[in-house]
XYZ file of C-alpha atoms in Angstrom:
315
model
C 58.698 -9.909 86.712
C 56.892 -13.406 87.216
C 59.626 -14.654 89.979
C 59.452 -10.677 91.395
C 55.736 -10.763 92.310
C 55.914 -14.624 93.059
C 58.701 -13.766 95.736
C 57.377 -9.946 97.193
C 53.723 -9.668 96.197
C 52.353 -13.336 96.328
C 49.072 -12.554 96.939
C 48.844 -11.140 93.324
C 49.776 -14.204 91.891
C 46.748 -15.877 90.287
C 46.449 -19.392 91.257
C 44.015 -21.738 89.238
C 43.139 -24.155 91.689
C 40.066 -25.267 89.154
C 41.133 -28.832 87.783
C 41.376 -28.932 83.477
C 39.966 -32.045 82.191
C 42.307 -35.065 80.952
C 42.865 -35.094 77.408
C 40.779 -37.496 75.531
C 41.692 -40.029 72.711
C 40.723 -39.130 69.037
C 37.994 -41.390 67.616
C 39.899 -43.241 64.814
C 38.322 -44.268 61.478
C 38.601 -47.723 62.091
C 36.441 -47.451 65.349
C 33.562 -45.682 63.347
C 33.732 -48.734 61.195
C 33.207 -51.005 63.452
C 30.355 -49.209 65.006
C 28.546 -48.726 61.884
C 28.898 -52.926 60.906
C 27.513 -53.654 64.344
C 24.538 -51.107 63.829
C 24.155 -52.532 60.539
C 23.808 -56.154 61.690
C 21.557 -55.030 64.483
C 19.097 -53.397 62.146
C 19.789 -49.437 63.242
C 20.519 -48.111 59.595
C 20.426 -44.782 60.630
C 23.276 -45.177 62.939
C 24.858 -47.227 60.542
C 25.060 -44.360 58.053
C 25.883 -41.871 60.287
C 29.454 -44.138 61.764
C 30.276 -44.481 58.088
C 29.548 -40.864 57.154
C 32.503 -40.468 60.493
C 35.041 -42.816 59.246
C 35.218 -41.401 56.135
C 35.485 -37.920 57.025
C 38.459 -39.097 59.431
C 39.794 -40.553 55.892
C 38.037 -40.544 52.973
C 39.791 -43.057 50.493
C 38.255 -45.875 51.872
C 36.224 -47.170 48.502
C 34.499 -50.195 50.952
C 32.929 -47.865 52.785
C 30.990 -46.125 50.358
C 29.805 -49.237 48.966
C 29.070 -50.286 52.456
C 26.847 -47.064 53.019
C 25.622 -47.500 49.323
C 24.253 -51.444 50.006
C 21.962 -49.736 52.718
C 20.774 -46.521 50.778
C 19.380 -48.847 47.719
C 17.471 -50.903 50.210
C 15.950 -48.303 51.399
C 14.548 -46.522 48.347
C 17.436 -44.868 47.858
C 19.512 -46.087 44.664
C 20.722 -42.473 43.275
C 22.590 -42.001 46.297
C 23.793 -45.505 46.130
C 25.185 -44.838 42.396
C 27.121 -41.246 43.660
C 28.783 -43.551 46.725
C 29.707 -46.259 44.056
C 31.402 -43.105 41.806
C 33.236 -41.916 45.051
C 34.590 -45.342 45.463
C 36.038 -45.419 41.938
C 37.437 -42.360 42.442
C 39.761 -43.661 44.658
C 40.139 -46.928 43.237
C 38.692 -47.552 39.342
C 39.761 -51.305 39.774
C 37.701 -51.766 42.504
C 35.032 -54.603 41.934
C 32.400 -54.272 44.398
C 31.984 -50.383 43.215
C 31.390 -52.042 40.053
C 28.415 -54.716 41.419
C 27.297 -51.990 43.543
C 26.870 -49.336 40.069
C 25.156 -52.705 38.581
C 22.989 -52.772 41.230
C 22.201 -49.032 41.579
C 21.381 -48.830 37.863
C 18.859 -52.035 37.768
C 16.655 -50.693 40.815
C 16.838 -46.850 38.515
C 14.975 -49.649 36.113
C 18.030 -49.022 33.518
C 18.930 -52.932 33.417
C 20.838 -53.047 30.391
C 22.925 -50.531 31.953
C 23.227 -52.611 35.062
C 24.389 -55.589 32.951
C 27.518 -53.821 31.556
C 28.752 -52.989 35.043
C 28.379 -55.846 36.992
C 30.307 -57.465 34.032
C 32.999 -55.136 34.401
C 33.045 -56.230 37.880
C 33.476 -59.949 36.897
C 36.484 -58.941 34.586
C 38.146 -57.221 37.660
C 37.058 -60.553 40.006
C 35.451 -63.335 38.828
C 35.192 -64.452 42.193
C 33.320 -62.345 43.262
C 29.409 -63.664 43.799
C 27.465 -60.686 44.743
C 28.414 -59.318 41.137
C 27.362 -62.668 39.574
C 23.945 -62.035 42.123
C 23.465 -58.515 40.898
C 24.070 -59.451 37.048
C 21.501 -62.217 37.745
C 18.698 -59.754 38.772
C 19.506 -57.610 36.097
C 19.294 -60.168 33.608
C 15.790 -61.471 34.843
C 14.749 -57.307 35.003
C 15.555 -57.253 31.208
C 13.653 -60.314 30.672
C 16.303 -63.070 30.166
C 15.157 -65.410 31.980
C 17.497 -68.541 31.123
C 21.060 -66.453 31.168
C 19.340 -64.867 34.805
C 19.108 -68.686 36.289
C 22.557 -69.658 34.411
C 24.084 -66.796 36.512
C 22.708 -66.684 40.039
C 23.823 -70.716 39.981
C 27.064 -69.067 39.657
C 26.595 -67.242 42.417
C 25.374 -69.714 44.429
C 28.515 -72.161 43.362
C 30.672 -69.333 44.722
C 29.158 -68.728 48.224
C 25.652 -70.890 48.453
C 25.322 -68.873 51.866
C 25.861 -65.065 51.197
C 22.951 -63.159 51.967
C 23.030 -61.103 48.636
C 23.527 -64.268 46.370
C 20.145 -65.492 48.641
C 18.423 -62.377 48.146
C 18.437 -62.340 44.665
C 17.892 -65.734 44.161
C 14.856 -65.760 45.692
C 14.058 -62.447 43.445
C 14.761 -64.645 40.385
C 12.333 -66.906 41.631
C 10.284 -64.446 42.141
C 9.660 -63.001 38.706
C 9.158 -66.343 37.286
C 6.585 -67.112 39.613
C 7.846 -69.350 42.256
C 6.643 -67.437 45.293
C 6.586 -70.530 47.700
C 10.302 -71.037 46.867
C 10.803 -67.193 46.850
C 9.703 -66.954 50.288
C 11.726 -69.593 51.451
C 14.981 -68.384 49.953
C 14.221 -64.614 51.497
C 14.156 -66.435 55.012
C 17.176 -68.112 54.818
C 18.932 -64.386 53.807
C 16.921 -63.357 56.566
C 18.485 -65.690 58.941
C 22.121 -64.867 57.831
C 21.147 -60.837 58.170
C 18.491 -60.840 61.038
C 16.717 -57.062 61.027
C 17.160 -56.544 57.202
C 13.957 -54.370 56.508
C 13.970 -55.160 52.468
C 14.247 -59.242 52.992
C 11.210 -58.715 55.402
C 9.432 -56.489 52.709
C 10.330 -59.236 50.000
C 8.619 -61.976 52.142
C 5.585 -59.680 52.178
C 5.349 -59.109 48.877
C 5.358 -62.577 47.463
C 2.599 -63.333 50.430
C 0.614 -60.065 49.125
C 0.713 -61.875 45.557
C -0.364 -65.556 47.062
C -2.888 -64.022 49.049
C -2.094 -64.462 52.364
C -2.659 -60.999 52.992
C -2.474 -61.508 56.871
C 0.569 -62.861 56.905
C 1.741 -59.837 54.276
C 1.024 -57.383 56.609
C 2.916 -59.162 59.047
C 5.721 -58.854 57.507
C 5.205 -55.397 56.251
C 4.976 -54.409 59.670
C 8.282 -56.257 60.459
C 9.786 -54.024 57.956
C 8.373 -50.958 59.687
C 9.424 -52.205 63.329
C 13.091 -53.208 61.727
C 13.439 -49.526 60.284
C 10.960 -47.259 61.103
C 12.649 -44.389 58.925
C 12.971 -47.317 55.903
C 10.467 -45.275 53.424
C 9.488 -48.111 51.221
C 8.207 -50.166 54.351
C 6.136 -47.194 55.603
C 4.684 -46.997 51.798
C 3.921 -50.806 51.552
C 2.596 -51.410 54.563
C 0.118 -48.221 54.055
C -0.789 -49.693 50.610
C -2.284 -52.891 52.319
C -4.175 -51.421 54.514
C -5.396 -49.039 51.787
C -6.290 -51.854 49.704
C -8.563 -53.327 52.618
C -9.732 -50.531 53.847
C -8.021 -49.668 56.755
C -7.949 -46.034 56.007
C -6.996 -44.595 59.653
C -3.935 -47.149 59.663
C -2.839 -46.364 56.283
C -2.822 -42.642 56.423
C -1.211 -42.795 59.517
C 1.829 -44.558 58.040
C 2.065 -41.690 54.447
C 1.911 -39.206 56.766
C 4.829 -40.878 58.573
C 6.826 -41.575 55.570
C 6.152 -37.627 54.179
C 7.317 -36.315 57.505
C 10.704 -37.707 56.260
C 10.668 -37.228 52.988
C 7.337 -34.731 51.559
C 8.740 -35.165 47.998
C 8.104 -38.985 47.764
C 5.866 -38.963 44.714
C 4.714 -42.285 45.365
C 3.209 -41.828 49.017
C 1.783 -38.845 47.599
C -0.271 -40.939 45.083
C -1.094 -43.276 47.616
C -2.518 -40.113 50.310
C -4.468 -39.099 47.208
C -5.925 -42.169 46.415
C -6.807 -42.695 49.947
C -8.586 -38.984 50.003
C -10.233 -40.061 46.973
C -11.560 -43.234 48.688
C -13.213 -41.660 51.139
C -14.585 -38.325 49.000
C -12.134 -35.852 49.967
C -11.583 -34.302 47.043
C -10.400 -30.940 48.313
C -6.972 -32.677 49.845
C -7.063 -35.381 47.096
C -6.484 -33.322 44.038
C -2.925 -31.565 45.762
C -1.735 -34.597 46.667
C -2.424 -36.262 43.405
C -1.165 -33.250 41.854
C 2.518 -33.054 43.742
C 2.900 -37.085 43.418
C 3.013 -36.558 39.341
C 5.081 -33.678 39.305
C 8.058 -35.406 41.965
C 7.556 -38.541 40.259
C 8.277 -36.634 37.082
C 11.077 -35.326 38.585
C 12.303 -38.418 39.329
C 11.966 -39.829 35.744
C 14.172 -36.800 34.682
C 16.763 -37.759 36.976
C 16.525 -41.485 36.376
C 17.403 -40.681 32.240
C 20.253 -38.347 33.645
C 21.422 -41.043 35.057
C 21.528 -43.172 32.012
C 22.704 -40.548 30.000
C 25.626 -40.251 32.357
C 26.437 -44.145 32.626
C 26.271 -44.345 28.813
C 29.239 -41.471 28.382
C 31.329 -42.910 31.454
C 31.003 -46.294 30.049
């Protein structure tokens, strides 16, 4: 019939004259990847999370890259997350050592330490090579209050890769809680300068300059934090706090109100909005605030003992 109207009736022949477009490669995994290290190392966390998110829905059994995302998510405020990644991880490989570190280091910022302890050492079984485990089981160990097994371990670390960021991180954080701040600092910058446009290494520096006093410089770095990551929660919160605590009340509402339009359930900037109404006498927004900040942070202490729970009958 085709050839019949082709060769007697032509003119009822439809002829698309309207150019289709060229078939385009498929996005492979692997390119995702790479996308999401180089947003990583260039401080866009967001991004980051979103190319990993990609990759692994183009193939999921990639454990690294839920540790990867997981890494980011505890840095920012986020360690539940961070522990559900490190569980997908061993789902697809229960021998796999940085799932392990990264569960160690989920548990310790839940403030379950003891917890953390047992998993980073299962992660030393699997690799004792491995230095961000011997890192993580280092700032567990000074969390619990073991202060001489903490220093034996991070010079472990530092023996196995004196330049890792993570190993540096954390043993500046040991420093930290025994009250070197000076040489706290100093170890935060040199992670710093090995991961350029890490928002938690700038909100370290801040802190230990918030507990010297040198509040100026503090804020400094708070507001590095903020500039680095301006969705990074726990910047938003601690740079608010120190203008709350010298009375910079227009700044420091501005920056809650910032960090509740991502998240309104963060119990913390909640207490901190309410302690800022309360400041300045306004009760009538105060008292809500106040009032939701206990009742997520309650929440949160519910989930935090799940947690536990749940570690203690998987261990």
């Amino acid at each position: 019939f085709l050839l019949y109207q082709m060769l007697y009736n032509p003119e009822t022949v439809v002829v698309l004259t309207t150019p289709t477009p060229a078939p385009t490669p498929t996005r492979s995994a692997t390119s995702f990847v790479a996308e999401a290290a180089d947003a990583y190392y260039g401080g866009m966390m967001d991004t980051a999370l979103a190319s990993y998110r990609q990759a692994l829905d183009l193939d999921p059994e990639q454990p690294e890259l839920y540790v990867a995302m997981g890494r980011i998510l505890i840095y920012r405020g986020a360690p539940e997350r961070a522990l559900q990644l490190a569980r997908h991880a061993l789902l697809y490989d229960p021998e796999y050592p940085p799932a392990w570190a990264l569960l160690c280091v989920a548990y310790d910022w839940l403030s379950l330490p003891q917890d953390a302890i047992a998993y980073c050492e299962r992660a030393i079984a699997l690799d004792p090579t491995l230095p961000e485990a011997y890192a993580y089981l280092a700032e567990a160990h000074i969390d619990s209050g073991n202060w001489f097994v903490a220093n034996d371990t991070i010079d472990t670390a530092l023996r196995l890769d004196e330049n890792n960021a993570e190993v540096l991180r954390n043993y500046a954080y040991v420093l930290e809680v025994q009250g070197n701040y000076t040489a706290a600092i100093e170890n935060y910058r040199k992670a710093l300068q090995r991961q350029p446009f890490q928002a938690h290494l700038y909100l370290a520096i801040g802190r230990n300059q918030h507990v010297l006093g040198n509040f100026t410089q503090a804020q400094e770095s708070y507001q590095s934090a903020v500039e680095v990551d301006p969705n990074n929660l726990v910047a938003l919160e601690r740079a608010g706090l120190l203008h709350l605590l010298q009375g910079d009340y227009g700044p420091a509402q501005a920056l809650f109100q910032q960090a509740l339009e991502l998240d309104p359930t963060y119990g913390r900037v909640l207490g901190r909005l309410g302690s800022l109404y309360f400041q300045r006498r306004n009760y009538e927004d105060a008292i809500p605030a106040l009032e939701n900040a206990v009742r997520y942070e309650a929440m949160a202490a519910r989930r935090r003992t799940a947690f536990s729970r749940a570690g203690i009958a998987s261990s």
